[in-house]
Coordinates of C-alpha atoms in Angstrom, one line a residue:
X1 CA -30.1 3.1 20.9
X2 CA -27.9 0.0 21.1
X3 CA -24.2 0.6 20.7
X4 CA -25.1 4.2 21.2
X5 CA -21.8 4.8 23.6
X6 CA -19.5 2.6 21.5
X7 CA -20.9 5.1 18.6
X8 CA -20.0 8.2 20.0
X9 CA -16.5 6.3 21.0
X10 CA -16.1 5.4 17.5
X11 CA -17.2 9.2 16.1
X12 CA -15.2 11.3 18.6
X13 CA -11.5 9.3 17.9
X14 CA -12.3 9.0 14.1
X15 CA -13.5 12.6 13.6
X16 CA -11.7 13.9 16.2
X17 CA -8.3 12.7 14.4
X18 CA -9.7 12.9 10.6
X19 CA -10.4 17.0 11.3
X20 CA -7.5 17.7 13.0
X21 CA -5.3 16.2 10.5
X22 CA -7.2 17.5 7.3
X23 CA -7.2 21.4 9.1
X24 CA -3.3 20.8 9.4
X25 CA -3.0 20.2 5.9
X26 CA -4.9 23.0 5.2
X27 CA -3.1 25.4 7.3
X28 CA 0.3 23.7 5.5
X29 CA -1.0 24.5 2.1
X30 CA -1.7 21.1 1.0
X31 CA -5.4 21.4 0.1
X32 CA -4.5 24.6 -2.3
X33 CA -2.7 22.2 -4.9
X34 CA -4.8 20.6 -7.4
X35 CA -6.7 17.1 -6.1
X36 CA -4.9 18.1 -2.6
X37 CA -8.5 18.7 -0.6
X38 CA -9.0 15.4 -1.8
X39 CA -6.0 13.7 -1.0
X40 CA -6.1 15.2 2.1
X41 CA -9.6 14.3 2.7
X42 CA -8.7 10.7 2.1
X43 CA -5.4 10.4 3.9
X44 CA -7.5 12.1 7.2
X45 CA -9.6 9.6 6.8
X46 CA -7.5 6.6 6.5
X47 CA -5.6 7.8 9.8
X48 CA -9.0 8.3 11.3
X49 CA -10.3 4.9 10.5
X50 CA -7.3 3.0 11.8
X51 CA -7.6 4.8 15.3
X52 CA -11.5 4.4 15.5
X53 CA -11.5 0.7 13.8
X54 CA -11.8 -0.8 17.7
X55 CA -14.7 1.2 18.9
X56 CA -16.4 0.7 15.5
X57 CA -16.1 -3.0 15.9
X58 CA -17.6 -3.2 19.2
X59 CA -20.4 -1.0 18.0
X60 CA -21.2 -3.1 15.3
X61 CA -21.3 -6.3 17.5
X62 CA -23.4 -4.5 20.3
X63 CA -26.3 -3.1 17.4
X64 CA -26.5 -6.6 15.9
X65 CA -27.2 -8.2 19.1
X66 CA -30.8 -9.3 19.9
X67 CA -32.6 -12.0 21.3
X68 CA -32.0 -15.3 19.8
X69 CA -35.4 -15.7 18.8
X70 CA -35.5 -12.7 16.6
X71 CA -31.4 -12.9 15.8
X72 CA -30.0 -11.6 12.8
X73 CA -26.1 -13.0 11.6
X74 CA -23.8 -13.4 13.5
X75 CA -24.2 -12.7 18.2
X76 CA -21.2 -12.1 19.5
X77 CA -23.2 -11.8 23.4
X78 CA -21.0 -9.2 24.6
X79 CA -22.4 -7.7 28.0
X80 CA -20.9 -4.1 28.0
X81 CA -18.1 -2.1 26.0
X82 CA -15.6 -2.7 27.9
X83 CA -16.2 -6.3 28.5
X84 CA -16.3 -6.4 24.7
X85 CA -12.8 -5.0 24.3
X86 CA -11.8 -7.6 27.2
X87 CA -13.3 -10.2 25.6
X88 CA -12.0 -10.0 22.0
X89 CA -8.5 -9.1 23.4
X90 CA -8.6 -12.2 25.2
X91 CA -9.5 -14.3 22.1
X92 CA -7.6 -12.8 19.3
X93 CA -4.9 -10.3 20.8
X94 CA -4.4 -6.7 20.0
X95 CA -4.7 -7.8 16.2
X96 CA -8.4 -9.2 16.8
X97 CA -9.0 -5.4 17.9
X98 CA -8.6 -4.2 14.5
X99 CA -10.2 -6.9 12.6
X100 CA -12.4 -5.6 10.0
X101 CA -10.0 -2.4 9.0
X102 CA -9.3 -3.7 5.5
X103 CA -12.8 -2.7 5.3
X104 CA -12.8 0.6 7.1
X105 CA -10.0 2.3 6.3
X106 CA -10.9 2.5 2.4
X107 CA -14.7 3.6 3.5
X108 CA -13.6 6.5 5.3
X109 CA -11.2 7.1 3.3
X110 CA -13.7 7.5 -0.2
X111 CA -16.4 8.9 2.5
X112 CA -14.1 11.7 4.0
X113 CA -12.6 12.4 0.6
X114 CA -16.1 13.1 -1.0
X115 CA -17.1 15.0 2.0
X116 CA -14.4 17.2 3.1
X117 CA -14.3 17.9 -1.2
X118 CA -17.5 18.4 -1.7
X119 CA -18.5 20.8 1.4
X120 CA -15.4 23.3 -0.1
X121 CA -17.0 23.0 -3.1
X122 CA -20.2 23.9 -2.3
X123 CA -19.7 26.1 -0.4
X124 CA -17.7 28.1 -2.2
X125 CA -20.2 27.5 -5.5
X126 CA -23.5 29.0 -3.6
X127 CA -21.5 31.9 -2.3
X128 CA -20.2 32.6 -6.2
X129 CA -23.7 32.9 -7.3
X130 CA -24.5 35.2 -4.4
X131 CA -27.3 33.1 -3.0
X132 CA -25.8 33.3 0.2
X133 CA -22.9 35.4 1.7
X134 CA -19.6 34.5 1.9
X135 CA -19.1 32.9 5.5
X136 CA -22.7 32.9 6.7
X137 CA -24.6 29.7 8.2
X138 CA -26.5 29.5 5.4
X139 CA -23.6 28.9 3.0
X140 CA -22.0 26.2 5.4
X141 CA -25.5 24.4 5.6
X142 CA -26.0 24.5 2.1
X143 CA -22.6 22.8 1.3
X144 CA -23.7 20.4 4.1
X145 CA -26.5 19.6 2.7
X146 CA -24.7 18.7 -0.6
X147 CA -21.8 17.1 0.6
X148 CA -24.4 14.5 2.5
X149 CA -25.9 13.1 -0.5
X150 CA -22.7 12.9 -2.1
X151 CA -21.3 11.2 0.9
X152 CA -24.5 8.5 0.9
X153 CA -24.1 7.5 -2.8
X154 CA -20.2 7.0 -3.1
X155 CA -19.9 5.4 0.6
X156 CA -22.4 3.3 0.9
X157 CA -21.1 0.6 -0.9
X158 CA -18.0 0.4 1.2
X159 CA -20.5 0.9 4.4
X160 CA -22.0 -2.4 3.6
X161 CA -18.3 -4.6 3.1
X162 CA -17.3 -3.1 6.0
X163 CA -20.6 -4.1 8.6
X164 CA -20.5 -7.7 7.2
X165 CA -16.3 -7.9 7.8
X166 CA -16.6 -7.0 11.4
X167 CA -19.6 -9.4 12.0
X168 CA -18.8 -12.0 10.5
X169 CA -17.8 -14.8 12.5
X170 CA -14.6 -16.1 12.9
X171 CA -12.2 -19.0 13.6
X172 CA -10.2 -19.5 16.8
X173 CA -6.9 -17.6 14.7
X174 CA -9.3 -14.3 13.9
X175 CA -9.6 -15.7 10.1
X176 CA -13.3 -14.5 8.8
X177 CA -15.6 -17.6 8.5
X178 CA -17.5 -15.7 5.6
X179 CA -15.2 -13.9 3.6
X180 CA -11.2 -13.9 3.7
X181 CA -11.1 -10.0 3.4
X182 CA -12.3 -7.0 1.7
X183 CA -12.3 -8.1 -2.3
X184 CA -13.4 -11.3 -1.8
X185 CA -16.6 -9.8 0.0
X186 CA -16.9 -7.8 -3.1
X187 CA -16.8 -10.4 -5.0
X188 CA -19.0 -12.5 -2.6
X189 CA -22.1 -9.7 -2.8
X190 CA -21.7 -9.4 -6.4
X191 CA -22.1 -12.6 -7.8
X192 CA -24.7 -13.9 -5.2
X193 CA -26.7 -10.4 -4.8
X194 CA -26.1 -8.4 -7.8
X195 CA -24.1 -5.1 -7.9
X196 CA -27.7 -3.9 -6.4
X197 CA -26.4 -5.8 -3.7
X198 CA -24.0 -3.1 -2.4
X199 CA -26.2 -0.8 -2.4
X200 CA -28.6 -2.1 0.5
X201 CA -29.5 -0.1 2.9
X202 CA -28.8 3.6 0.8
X203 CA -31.9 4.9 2.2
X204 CA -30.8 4.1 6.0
X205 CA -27.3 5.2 5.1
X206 CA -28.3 8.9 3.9
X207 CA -30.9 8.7 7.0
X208 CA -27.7 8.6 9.2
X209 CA -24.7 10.3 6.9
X210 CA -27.2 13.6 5.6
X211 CA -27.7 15.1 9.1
X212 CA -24.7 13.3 10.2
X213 CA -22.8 15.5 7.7
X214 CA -24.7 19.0 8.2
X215 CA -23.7 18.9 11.6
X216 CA -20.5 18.0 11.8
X217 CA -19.4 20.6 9.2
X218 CA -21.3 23.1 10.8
X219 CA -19.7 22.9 13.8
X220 CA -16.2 21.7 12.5
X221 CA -16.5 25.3 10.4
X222 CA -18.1 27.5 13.5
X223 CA -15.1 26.5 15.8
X224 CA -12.5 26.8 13.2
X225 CA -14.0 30.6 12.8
X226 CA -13.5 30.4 16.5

């Protein structure tokens, strides 16, 4: 459970300001135009990213911190969250908080395009066919359920640039030791590792983004109701 509070952090800025502005663009008639629940979807998500981008980078240095014994990449040794904001303030400046957005920002963006897309989709497929009525759980879960998958496959390449741009380590002027930003880790993985390469991890990914995804819909679509 490492990182667990910089997690939720992370979750309730990004999600909290990716729903509210993909709902507003609904309720403006954006998302009825053709591509526009996409669009929206990815625009929500881009905003989201950039305001969560901090929290997410302190979560990623808390979970990759061990012993150094059994250490994997890159130890930051931060003691708490806020002493991790402090600290990389204090080192880099407000810039060295958003280090690693290149990265985010277009992984939300593809993630929370796919999702938000898919889940309307979905839902309004199953409830087409009659398998479930129109505005029941059922239909909501099912276009969850969906939606998570979809999510897993399209995002998890981007999942796997962005965790190794905000832990790699850098020089004294924030500049990444490992890779100079988010094409040249592209390029990085796929000439060393394979294209295979940015897919590691797919199985933990869709362990995280299925319920993840169920969830959050579920109860982003109860309250709405609400």
């Amino acid at each position: 459970q490492k990182g667990l509070a910089a997690g939720l952090l992370y979750q309730g800025l990004m999600n909290g300001v990716r729903f509210y502005c993909y709902s507003h663009a609904e309720d403006a008639g954006w998302t009825g135009y053709p591509g526009g629940t996409v669009a929206a979807g990815a625009v929500a998500g881009a905003v989201g990213a950039i305001v969560g981008s901090p929290a997410y980078l302190v979560k990623t240095h808390l979970q990759a911190q061990t012993l150094s014994a059994m250490a994997v990449g890159h130890q930051h040794n931060h003691e708490s969250i806020s002493g991790a904001f402090k600290s990389i303030y204090q080192q880099h400046g407000v810039v060295g908080l958003w280090r690693g957005v290149t990265g985010a920002v277009p992984r939300v963006a593809v993630g929370s395009a796919v999702q938000l897309a898919t889940f309307a989709s979905a839902k309004d497929w199953v409830c087409e066919r009659q398998w479930f009525r129109k505005g029941s759980w059922a239909a909501v879960l099912a276009g969850g359920m969906v939606s998570g998958v979809a999510v897993a496959v399209t995002m998890t390449p981007f999942d796997v640039i962005s965790t190794r741009l905000y832990n790699q380590p850098v020089d004294a002027d924030g500049t990444g030791k490992l890779y100079r930003g988010f094409l040249d880790c592209i390029l990085q993985i796929s000439s060393k590792e394979g294209l295979l390469g940015l897919y590691k991890g797919i199985g933990a990914v869709y362990l995280r983004l299925g319920p993840h995804t169920v969830l959050s819909l579920f109860f982003w679509d109860k309250l709405r109701n609400m």
